mmCIF file of C-alpha atoms in Angstrom:
data_model
loop_
_atom_site.group_PDB
_atom_site.id
_atom_site.type_symbol
_atom_site.label_atom_id
_atom_site.label_comp_id
_atom_site.label_asym_id
_atom_site.label_seq_id
_atom_site.Cartn_x
_atom_site.Cartn_y
_atom_site.Cartn_z
ATOM 1 C CA PRO P 1354 0.000 0.000 0.000
ATOM 2 C CA ASP P 1355 1.062 3.592 -0.594
ATOM 3 C CA SER P 1356 2.490 5.436 2.368
ATOM 4 C CA THR P 1357 0.686 8.721 3.022
ATOM 5 C CA SER P 1358 0.814 11.320 5.755
ATOM 6 C CA ALA P 1359 -1.800 13.669 7.064
ATOM 7 C CA LEU P 1360 -1.708 16.770 9.244
ATOM 8 C CA LEU P 1361 -4.565 17.121 11.697
ATOM 9 C CA SER P 1362 -5.410 20.365 13.503
ATOM 10 C CA PHE P 1363 -7.592 20.511 16.606
ATOM 11 C CA ALA P 1364 -9.250 23.568 18.086
ATOM 12 C CA GLY P 1365 -10.465 23.718 21.654
ATOM 13 C CA LYS P 1366 -11.618 26.164 24.284
ATOM 14 C CA SER P 1367 -9.775 26.979 27.481
ATOM 15 C CA THR P 1368 -10.083 29.668 30.124
ATOM 16 C CA LEU P 1369 -6.309 29.682 30.713
ATOM 17 C CA ASP P 1370 -4.472 32.725 29.406
ATOM 18 C CA PHE P 1371 -1.707 35.045 30.602
ATOM 19 C CA LEU P 1372 -0.581 38.639 30.821
ATOM 20 C CA HIS P 1373 3.019 39.809 30.955
ATOM 21 C CA TYR P 1374 5.158 42.866 31.678
ATOM 22 C CA PHE P 1375 8.809 43.770 32.123
ATOM 23 C CA ALA P 1376 10.272 44.827 35.471
ATOM 24 C CA VAL P 1377 13.523 45.501 37.297
ATOM 25 C CA SER P 1378 14.538 44.504 40.815
ATOM 26 C CA MET P 1379 14.357 47.160 43.522
ATOM 27 C CA ASN P 1380 16.342 47.021 46.746
ATOM 28 C CA GLY P 1381 16.229 49.272 49.793
ATOM 29 C CA SER P 1382 13.557 49.532 52.465
ATOM 30 C CA HIS P 1383 10.809 48.164 50.160
ATOM 31 C CA PRO P 1384 12.446 45.512 47.940
ATOM 32 C CA GLY P 1385 10.512 44.008 45.064
ATOM 33 C CA LEU P 1386 9.892 44.419 41.344
ATOM 34 C CA LEU P 1387 9.288 47.777 39.661
ATOM 35 C CA GLN P 1388 7.098 47.512 36.566
ATOM 36 C CA LEU P 1389 8.467 49.297 33.498
ATOM 37 C CA ASN P 1390 5.787 51.478 31.922
ATOM 38 C CA SER P 1391 7.594 51.975 28.613
ATOM 39 C CA GLN P 1392 8.429 49.539 25.834
ATOM 40 C CA PRO P 1393 11.380 47.237 26.578
ATOM 41 C CA VAL P 1394 14.691 48.856 25.689
ATOM 42 C CA THR P 1395 17.207 46.921 23.576
ATOM 43 C CA GLY P 1396 20.307 45.692 25.390
ATOM 44 C CA THR P 1397 19.696 47.537 28.659
ATOM 45 C CA GLY P 1398 20.630 46.145 32.030
ATOM 46 C CA SER P 1399 21.310 42.597 33.111
ATOM 47 C CA ASP P 1400 18.554 42.650 35.759
ATOM 48 C CA THR P 1401 15.452 42.905 33.540
ATOM 49 C CA MET P 1402 12.760 40.477 34.675
ATOM 50 C CA LEU P 1403 9.816 39.088 32.708
ATOM 51 C CA VAL P 1404 6.683 38.741 34.846
ATOM 52 C CA ILE P 1405 3.957 36.276 33.774
ATOM 53 C CA MET P 1406 0.470 36.443 35.298
ATOM 54 C CA ALA P 1407 -1.663 33.374 34.511
ATOM 55 C CA THR P 1408 -5.410 34.036 34.288
ATOM 56 C CA GLY P 1409 -8.426 31.736 34.145
ATOM 57 C CA LEU P 1410 -6.891 29.037 36.359
ATOM 58 C CA ALA P 1411 -9.417 26.328 37.293
ATOM 59 C CA PRO P 1412 -9.296 25.547 41.051
ATOM 60 C CA ALA P 1413 -10.461 21.975 40.506
ATOM 61 C CA SER P 1414 -7.706 21.239 37.967
ATOM 62 C CA PRO P 1415 -4.787 23.568 38.688
ATOM 63 C CA ALA P 1416 -2.281 24.227 35.921
ATOM 64 C CA ARG P 1417 1.366 25.075 36.323
ATOM 65 C CA LEU P 1418 3.605 27.110 34.018
ATOM 66 C CA ASP P 1419 7.312 26.296 33.987
ATOM 67 C CA GLN P 1420 8.903 27.803 30.871
ATOM 68 C CA VAL P 1421 8.733 30.955 28.740
ATOM 69 C CA THR P 1422 10.187 31.336 25.237
ATOM 70 C CA LEU P 1423 10.904 34.482 23.236
ATOM 71 C CA THR P 1424 10.423 34.002 19.489
ATOM 72 C CA ARG P 1425 10.683 36.110 16.343
ATOM 73 C CA PRO P 1426 7.523 36.575 14.230
ATOM 74 C CA ASN P 1427 8.992 33.986 11.813
ATOM 75 C CA GLY P 1428 9.266 31.409 14.621
ATOM 76 C CA GLU P 1429 12.998 31.779 15.333
ATOM 77 C CA GLU P 1430 13.668 31.070 19.013
ATOM 78 C CA LEU P 1431 15.625 33.809 20.807
ATOM 79 C CA ALA P 1432 15.651 32.548 24.386
ATOM 80 C CA SER P 1433 14.075 29.886 26.561
ATOM 81 C CA LEU P 1434 13.823 30.726 30.260
ATOM 82 C CA ALA P 1435 12.707 28.838 33.346
ATOM 83 C CA LEU P 1436 9.744 30.354 35.194
ATOM 84 C CA GLN P 1437 10.059 30.702 38.955
ATOM 85 C CA ASP P 1438 7.156 30.543 41.377
ATOM 86 C CA THR P 1439 6.298 33.491 43.612
ATOM 87 C CA ASN P 1440 4.239 33.725 46.790
ATOM 88 C CA GLN P 1441 1.197 34.616 44.660
ATOM 89 C CA THR P 1442 -0.770 31.922 42.861
ATOM 90 C CA GLY P 1443 -0.471 32.202 39.084
ATOM 91 C CA LEU P 1444 2.374 34.735 39.208
ATOM 92 C CA TYR P 1445 5.751 33.705 37.768
ATOM 93 C CA VAL P 1446 9.012 35.516 37.047
ATOM 94 C CA ALA P 1447 11.942 34.780 34.720
ATOM 95 C CA LYS P 1448 15.300 36.535 34.633
ATOM 96 C CA LEU P 1449 15.534 37.923 31.123
ATOM 97 C CA GLY P 1450 18.812 39.817 31.367
ATOM 98 C CA LYS P 1451 19.396 42.014 28.338
ATOM 99 C CA VAL P 1452 16.359 42.608 26.153
ATOM 100 C CA PRO P 1453 16.782 41.331 22.560
ATOM 101 C CA SER P 1454 16.482 43.791 19.692
ATOM 102 C CA GLY P 1455 13.591 43.966 17.261
ATOM 103 C CA ALA P 1456 10.169 42.332 17.492
ATOM 104 C CA PHE P 1457 9.438 39.206 19.506
ATOM 105 C CA SER P 1458 6.520 37.258 20.946
ATOM 106 C CA ILE P 1459 6.090 35.526 24.313
ATOM 107 C CA LEU P 1460 5.222 31.798 24.469
ATOM 108 C CA VAL P 1461 4.605 29.996 27.781
ATOM 109 C CA ARG P 1462 4.641 26.249 28.443
ATOM 110 C CA GLY P 1463 3.369 24.197 31.330
ATOM 111 C CA ARG P 1464 1.229 21.274 32.465
ATOM 112 C CA ASP P 1465 -2.409 21.073 33.433
ATOM 113 C CA GLY P 1466 -3.822 19.158 36.407
ATOM 114 C CA GLU P 1467 -3.675 15.911 34.432
ATOM 115 C CA ASN P 1468 -0.039 16.518 33.368
ATOM 116 C CA ARG P 1469 -0.945 17.338 29.795
ATOM 117 C CA LEU P 1470 1.186 19.854 27.879
ATOM 118 C CA LEU P 1471 -0.026 23.463 27.821
ATOM 119 C CA LEU P 1472 1.088 26.044 25.251
ATOM 120 C CA ARG P 1473 -0.036 29.658 25.142
ATOM 121 C CA SER P 1474 1.204 32.561 22.998
ATOM 122 C CA SER P 1475 0.862 36.289 23.715
ATOM 123 C CA ALA P 1476 -1.690 38.137 21.627
ATOM 124 C CA GLN P 1477 0.599 41.105 20.994
ATOM 125 C CA VAL P 1478 4.133 41.376 19.602
ATOM 126 C CA ASN P 1479 6.700 43.216 21.718
ATOM 127 C CA THR P 1480 9.022 45.632 19.964
ATOM 128 C CA ALA P 1481 12.216 46.605 21.760
ATOM 129 C CA VAL P 1482 13.384 50.179 21.246
ATOM 130 C CA GLN P 1483 16.850 51.720 21.425
ATOM 131 C CA SER P 1484 15.793 55.100 22.789
ATOM 132 C CA THR P 1485 13.248 56.579 25.190
ATOM 133 C CA LEU P 1486 11.660 60.033 25.299
ATOM 134 C CA GLU P 1487 9.923 61.730 28.227
ATOM 135 C CA ILE P 1488 8.198 65.101 28.723
ATOM 136 C CA ILE P 1489 8.447 66.666 32.179
ATOM 137 C CA SER P 1490 5.986 69.384 33.186
ATOM 138 C CA SER P 1491 4.416 70.213 36.541
ATOM 139 C CA THR P 1492 2.849 73.645 36.046
ATOM 140 C CA PRO P 1493 -0.617 74.550 34.677
ATOM 141 C CA LEU P 1494 -1.044 75.880 31.175
ATOM 142 C CA ILE P 1495 -2.287 79.480 31.432
ATOM 143 C CA PRO P 1496 -3.706 81.297 28.356
ATOM 144 C CA GLY P 1497 -1.412 84.049 27.119
ATOM 145 C CA SER P 1498 1.478 83.009 29.418
ATOM 146 C CA GLN P 1499 4.621 81.177 28.351
ATOM 147 C CA HIS P 1500 4.601 77.568 29.601
ATOM 148 C CA SER P 1501 7.914 75.814 30.208
ATOM 149 C CA ALA P 1502 8.574 72.066 30.128
ATOM 150 C CA LEU P 1503 11.509 69.695 29.681
ATOM 151 C CA PHE P 1504 12.127 66.718 27.430
ATOM 152 C CA ARG P 1505 14.552 63.911 28.267
ATOM 153 C CA LEU P 1506 15.910 61.805 25.379
ATOM 154 C CA SER P 1507 17.940 58.714 26.308
ATOM 155 C CA ASN P 1508 19.789 56.505 23.805
ATOM 156 C CA TYR P 1509 20.847 52.924 24.571
ATOM 157 C CA GLY P 1510 22.008 51.957 21.075
ATOM 158 C CA MET P 1511 24.889 53.195 18.973
ATOM 159 C CA PRO P 1512 25.551 56.974 18.930
ATOM 160 C CA ALA P 1513 22.913 58.688 16.807
ATOM 161 C CA VAL P 1514 21.694 62.084 15.646
ATOM 162 C CA PHE P 1515 17.989 62.646 16.342
ATOM 163 C CA ILE P 1516 15.731 65.120 14.530
ATOM 164 C CA LEU P 1517 13.238 66.587 17.018
ATOM 165 C CA LYS P 1518 9.712 67.617 16.036
ATOM 166 C CA LEU P 1519 7.151 69.256 18.336
ATOM 167 C CA SER P 1520 3.438 69.753 17.815
ATOM 168 C CA CYS P 1521 0.190 70.351 19.691
ATOM 169 C CA GLU P 1522 -3.333 69.520 18.587
ATOM 170 C CA GLU P 1523 -4.832 72.911 19.465
ATOM 171 C CA ALA P 1524 -3.938 76.386 18.192
ATOM 172 C CA CYS P 1525 -0.683 77.073 19.995
ATOM 173 C CA THR P 1526 2.951 78.004 19.478
ATOM 174 C CA VAL P 1527 5.569 75.474 20.565
ATOM 175 C CA ASN P 1528 9.358 75.739 20.388
ATOM 176 C CA SER P 1529 12.332 73.766 21.654
ATOM 177 C CA SER P 1530 15.939 74.476 22.588
ATOM 178 C CA HIS P 1531 16.911 71.601 20.241
ATOM 179 C CA SER P 1532 15.965 70.842 16.650
ATOM 180 C CA ARG P 1533 18.678 68.149 16.477
ATOM 181 C CA ALA P 1534 20.471 66.240 19.209
ATOM 182 C CA HIS P 1535 23.528 64.012 19.043
ATOM 183 C CA VAL P 1536 23.183 61.363 21.745
ATOM 184 C CA GLY P 1537 25.948 58.859 22.455
ATOM 185 C CA LYS P 1538 25.444 55.295 23.639
ATOM 186 C CA ASN P 1539 23.921 55.178 27.151
ATOM 187 C CA GLU P 1540 23.702 58.979 27.191
ATOM 188 C CA THR P 1541 20.820 61.370 27.886
ATOM 189 C CA VAL P 1542 20.061 64.823 26.494
ATOM 190 C CA VAL P 1543 17.705 67.168 28.337
ATOM 191 C CA GLY P 1544 16.144 70.087 26.475
ATOM 192 C CA GLU P 1545 13.670 72.896 27.046
ATOM 193 C CA ILE P 1546 10.184 73.325 25.575
ATOM 194 C CA SER P 1547 8.193 76.556 25.508
ATOM 195 C CA LEU P 1548 4.467 76.497 24.777
ATOM 196 C CA LEU P 1549 2.037 79.388 24.325
ATOM 197 C CA VAL P 1550 -1.740 79.142 23.847
ATOM 198 C CA PRO P 1551 -3.887 82.127 22.802
ATOM 199 C CA GLN P 1552 -5.335 84.448 25.417
ATOM 200 C CA ASP P 1553 -8.898 83.400 24.531
ATOM 201 C CA THR P 1554 -8.279 79.656 25.095
ATOM 202 C CA LYS P 1555 -11.093 78.312 27.284
ATOM 203 C CA PRO P 1556 -10.038 77.258 30.816
ATOM 204 C CA GLY P 1557 -10.795 73.591 31.461
ATOM 205 C CA SER P 1558 -9.841 72.547 27.941
ATOM 206 C CA THR P 1559 -6.828 70.348 27.260
ATOM 207 C CA VAL P 1560 -3.876 70.602 24.907
ATOM 208 C CA MET P 1561 -1.974 67.514 23.745
ATOM 209 C CA LEU P 1562 1.762 68.153 23.384
ATOM 210 C CA THR P 1563 3.713 65.711 21.203
ATOM 211 C CA VAL P 1564 7.480 65.379 20.899
ATOM 212 C CA GLN P 1565 8.925 63.103 18.200
ATOM 213 C CA ALA P 1566 12.576 62.078 17.867
ATOM 214 C CA ASP P 1567 13.618 60.527 14.520
ATOM 215 C CA SER P 1568 17.038 58.953 14.114
ATOM 216 C CA ALA P 1569 18.796 60.525 11.128
ATOM 217 C CA HIS P 1570 20.539 57.251 10.196
ATOM 218 C CA THR P 1571 18.092 54.485 11.156
ATOM 219 C CA ALA P 1572 14.359 53.899 10.944
ATOM 220 C CA GLN P 1573 13.987 54.359 14.676
ATOM 221 C CA THR P 1574 11.331 56.824 15.909
ATOM 222 C CA THR P 1575 10.462 57.662 19.503
ATOM 223 C CA PHE P 1576 7.382 59.553 20.709
ATOM 224 C CA ALA P 1577 6.291 61.224 23.933
ATOM 225 C CA PHE P 1578 2.844 62.664 24.667
ATOM 226 C CA LEU P 1579 1.612 64.916 27.458
ATOM 227 C CA GLN P 1580 -1.901 66.245 27.981
ATOM 228 C CA LEU P 1581 -1.912 69.703 29.571
ATOM 229 C CA LEU P 1582 -4.886 71.261 31.341
ATOM 230 C CA VAL P 1583 -5.637 74.922 30.579
ATOM 231 C CA THR P 1584 -6.367 76.900 33.760
ATOM 232 C CA GLU P 1585 -7.008 80.483 34.757
ATOM 233 C CA ILE P 1586 -4.263 82.317 36.582
ATOM 234 C CA PRO P 1587 -5.429 83.344 40.085
ATOM 235 C CA LYS P 1588 -5.437 87.077 40.724
ATOM 236 C CA HIS P 1589 -2.990 86.769 43.646
ATOM 237 C CA VAL P 1590 -0.422 84.687 41.743
ATOM 238 C CA ARG P 1591 2.390 86.213 39.698
ATOM 239 C CA MET P 1592 5.319 84.786 37.746
ATOM 240 C CA SER P 1593 8.945 85.415 38.726
ATOM 241 C CA PRO P 1594 12.354 83.846 37.966
ATOM 242 C CA THR P 1595 14.485 81.791 40.330
ATOM 243 C CA THR P 1596 18.231 82.259 40.648
ATOM 244 C CA CYS P 1597 21.078 79.756 40.349
ATOM 245 C CA SER P 1598 24.756 80.621 40.816
ATOM 246 C CA VAL P 1599 28.014 78.692 40.858
ATOM 247 C CA ILE P 1600 29.943 78.813 44.129
ATOM 248 C CA SER P 1601 33.076 76.974 42.990
ATOM 249 C CA LEU P 1602 34.489 74.630 40.368
ATOM 250 C CA GLU P 1603 37.570 72.426 40.693
ATOM 251 C CA HIS P 1604 39.024 69.940 38.217
ATOM 252 C CA ASN P 1605 42.167 68.234 37.023
ATOM 253 C CA CYS P 1606 40.913 67.410 33.499
ATOM 254 C CA SER P 1607 43.792 67.106 31.036
ATOM 255 C CA GLY P 1608 41.699 66.669 27.879
ATOM 256 C CA LEU P 1609 43.308 63.274 27.207
ATOM 257 C CA SER P 1610 40.687 60.589 26.472
ATOM 258 C CA SER P 1611 42.981 57.901 27.870
ATOM 259 C CA GLN P 1612 43.105 59.673 31.237
ATOM 260 C CA CYS P 1613 39.609 61.167 31.623
ATOM 261 C CA GLY P 1614 38.280 58.185 33.577
ATOM 262 C CA TYR P 1615 40.895 58.814 36.289
ATOM 263 C CA GLU P 1616 40.371 62.596 36.490
ATOM 264 C CA LEU P 1617 37.602 64.431 38.334
ATOM 265 C CA TRP P 1618 35.714 67.711 38.311
ATOM 266 C CA THR P 1619 33.528 69.058 41.108
ATOM 267 C CA VAL P 1620 31.101 71.969 40.961
ATOM 268 C CA ALA P 1621 29.112 73.556 43.795
ATOM 269 C CA ALA P 1622 25.999 75.577 42.925
ATOM 270 C CA ARG P 1623 23.521 77.577 44.990
ATOM 271 C CA VAL P 1624 19.856 77.672 43.975
ATOM 272 C CA TRP P 1625 17.406 80.148 45.497
ATOM 273 C CA ASP P 1626 13.633 79.936 45.321
ATOM 274 C CA ARG P 1627 11.187 82.128 47.190
ATOM 275 C CA VAL P 1628 8.873 79.232 48.092
ATOM 276 C CA GLY P 1629 11.749 76.853 48.879
ATOM 277 C CA MET P 1630 13.093 73.720 47.206
ATOM 278 C CA ARG P 1631 11.633 70.245 47.696
ATOM 279 C CA ALA P 1632 13.725 67.808 45.647
ATOM 280 C CA MET P 1633 16.590 67.461 43.178
ATOM 281 C CA GLU P 1634 17.654 64.757 40.700
ATOM 282 C CA VAL P 1635 20.341 64.166 38.093
ATOM 283 C CA ALA P 1636 18.679 64.158 34.657
ATOM 284 C CA SER P 1637 21.866 63.448 32.681
ATOM 285 C CA GLY P 1638 25.497 62.821 33.486
ATOM 286 C CA THR P 1639 27.339 59.935 35.109
ATOM 287 C CA GLY P 1640 28.436 61.612 38.330
ATOM 288 C CA THR P 1641 27.114 61.759 41.882
ATOM 289 C CA VAL P 1642 25.426 64.653 43.623
ATOM 290 C CA SER P 1643 24.722 65.706 47.177
ATOM 291 C CA TYR P 1644 22.545 68.595 48.247
ATOM 292 C CA SER P 1645 21.307 70.299 51.362
ATOM 293 C CA SER P 1646 18.533 72.804 52.012
ATOM 294 C CA ASP P 1647 18.658 75.930 54.120
ATOM 295 C CA GLY P 1648 15.195 77.426 53.947
ATOM 296 C CA LYS P 1649 14.746 78.814 50.458
ATOM 297 C CA THR P 1650 18.361 78.096 49.410
ATOM 298 C CA GLU P 1651 19.557 74.806 47.948
ATOM 299 C CA ARG P 1652 23.248 73.895 47.769
ATOM 300 C CA ALA P 1653 24.189 71.142 45.314
ATOM 301 C CA VAL P 1654 27.649 69.586 44.889
ATOM 302 C CA TYR P 1655 28.183 67.451 41.774
ATOM 303 C CA THR P 1656 31.258 65.297 41.070
ATOM 304 C CA ALA P 1657 32.033 63.306 37.903
ATOM 305 C CA ASP P 1658 34.997 62.024 35.945
ATOM 306 C CA CYS P 1659 36.284 64.132 33.069
ATOM 307 C CA CYS P 1660 34.876 61.747 30.450
ATOM 308 C CA SER P 1661 31.465 63.228 31.315
ATOM 309 C CA PRO P 1662 32.070 67.009 31.388
ATOM 310 C CA GLU P 1663 28.403 68.127 31.561
ATOM 311 C CA THR P 1664 25.349 67.441 33.708
ATOM 312 C CA ASP P 1665 21.708 68.461 33.924
ATOM 313 C CA LEU P 1666 20.198 68.846 37.390
ATOM 314 C CA ILE P 1667 16.426 69.122 37.820
ATOM 315 C CA PHE P 1668 15.119 70.930 40.907
ATOM 316 C CA THR P 1669 11.519 70.887 42.129
ATOM 317 C CA ASN P 1670 10.228 73.612 44.412
ATOM 318 C CA ARG P 1671 7.497 73.247 47.036
ATOM 319 C CA LEU P 1672 4.828 74.182 44.508
ATOM 320 C CA GLY P 1673 5.919 71.280 42.300
ATOM 321 C CA VAL P 1674 7.508 73.500 39.651
ATOM 322 C CA THR P 1675 10.516 71.855 37.967
ATOM 323 C CA SER P 1676 13.643 73.725 36.865
ATOM 324 C CA LEU P 1677 16.702 72.770 34.827
ATOM 325 C CA CYS P 1678 20.272 73.683 35.781
ATOM 326 C CA ARG P 1679 22.932 72.698 33.245
ATOM 327 C CA LEU P 1680 26.519 72.651 34.504
ATOM 328 C CA GLY P 1681 29.783 71.712 32.814
ATOM 329 C CA VAL P 1682 33.528 72.105 32.813
ATOM 330 C CA ALA P 1683 35.585 73.476 29.909
ATOM 331 C CA VAL P 1684 37.993 70.586 29.291
ATOM 332 C CA PRO P 1685 41.429 71.814 28.067
ATOM 333 C CA SER P 1686 42.603 70.795 24.604
ATOM 334 C CA PRO P 1687 45.210 67.998 24.748
ATOM 335 C CA ASP P 1688 47.220 69.919 22.123
ATOM 336 C CA THR P 1689 47.925 72.761 24.545
ATOM 337 C CA SER P 1690 48.222 71.018 27.895
ATOM 338 C CA SER P 1691 49.406 67.819 29.499
ATOM 339 C CA VAL P 1692 48.744 66.105 32.796
ATOM 340 C CA GLY P 1693 52.101 67.130 34.193
ATOM 341 C CA GLU P 1694 51.590 70.780 33.306
ATOM 342 C CA LEU P 1695 48.062 71.087 34.699
ATOM 343 C CA PRO P 1696 47.811 71.495 38.497
ATOM 344 C CA LEU P 1697 44.467 71.305 40.253
ATOM 345 C CA PRO P 1698 43.030 74.804 39.663
ATOM 346 C CA ARG P 1699 39.919 76.581 40.937
ATOM 347 C CA TRP P 1700 37.894 77.904 38.015
ATOM 348 C CA THR P 1701 35.319 80.665 38.241
ATOM 349 C CA LEU P 1702 31.907 81.235 36.678
ATOM 350 C CA PRO P 1703 33.010 82.303 33.142
ATOM 351 C CA THR P 1704 34.452 78.826 32.535
ATOM 352 C CA VAL P 1705 31.223 77.078 33.506
ATOM 353 C CA LEU P 1706 28.331 76.426 31.173
ATOM 354 C CA LEU P 1707 25.285 77.452 33.197
ATOM 355 C CA ILE P 1708 21.837 77.600 31.652
ATOM 356 C CA MET P 1709 18.740 78.079 33.736
ATOM 357 C CA PHE P 1710 15.127 78.341 32.780
ATOM 358 C CA TRP P 1711 12.340 78.525 35.329
ATOM 359 C CA GLU P 1712 8.759 79.540 35.530
ATOM 360 C CA VAL P 1713 7.977 79.878 39.215
ATOM 361 C CA LEU P 1714 4.671 80.766 40.844
ATOM 362 C CA LYS P 1715 4.982 83.138 43.796
ATOM 363 C CA THR P 1716 2.328 84.115 46.218
#
């Protein structure tokens, strides 16, 4: 007799399904997993975790998941990871490590209560990105008044030049301190956004601000959106600037790339705000910072190696208004100086790049 083969497909119904998200481990006083709200970022970190939440589990016939596989849309297997139990029924974690590039799907495997094989695939395809974009704004949008915000563009791939585009859905004028930005690998650029809506804009309406960053050399595009509420300015509130001044700057930067990792620069800055400062964070730069408050005055001391000669510090006052302070050191040219010829000097304000923009509400 002739030998023939047949392929049979079976379809069935099951309540078992799963959800997933990416997270990183958090230590400190409240250890655990912090869920990442953005798309997974290509190649970042070695501590990225994949969290699987099984749904539709039948109490009478409990199922167990034990493996998760990452696959390309064409079926190519990227990684197969063991799922670990947690103290919550139906919740599993797997140590992913570095996120693979491109698009991939999630496939889970396990056994049902009768030890039969279970296979489930995620409904959506994950796409890892090489850059992230964020808009930072904490003040209301007032008709006829200039509104200030920040954008933060981080790149985790190869160095790239990004073309920045800004828009808003309502009649408004929007500008940025950057139209292009060169961002190195694992570097962040922080820029300023100014937005103005007409005087007759109705309070209570909303304006959607969009920032788009297109890589000039690849097909990569990153978006950020922020919905702003239009409000009336109270009669007793007025706008006024905040001051920032450099106290001192010390460095021993030679300008030699082979030595910059062993050389340091330290800058101390004083920030004054009438309502007082509440918090401070490093938006870009690889150094460390310490700060102390004395009423309405904030003193920040930032230290970094000479390979990273600039930093952006973001301050938040007690009204929640954010402010950007950009500091840097003028690294000498290696053609005109050497390590042996350059003692540890104290530089003054003209040698420091200091850019401030604030919009502060005073009572």
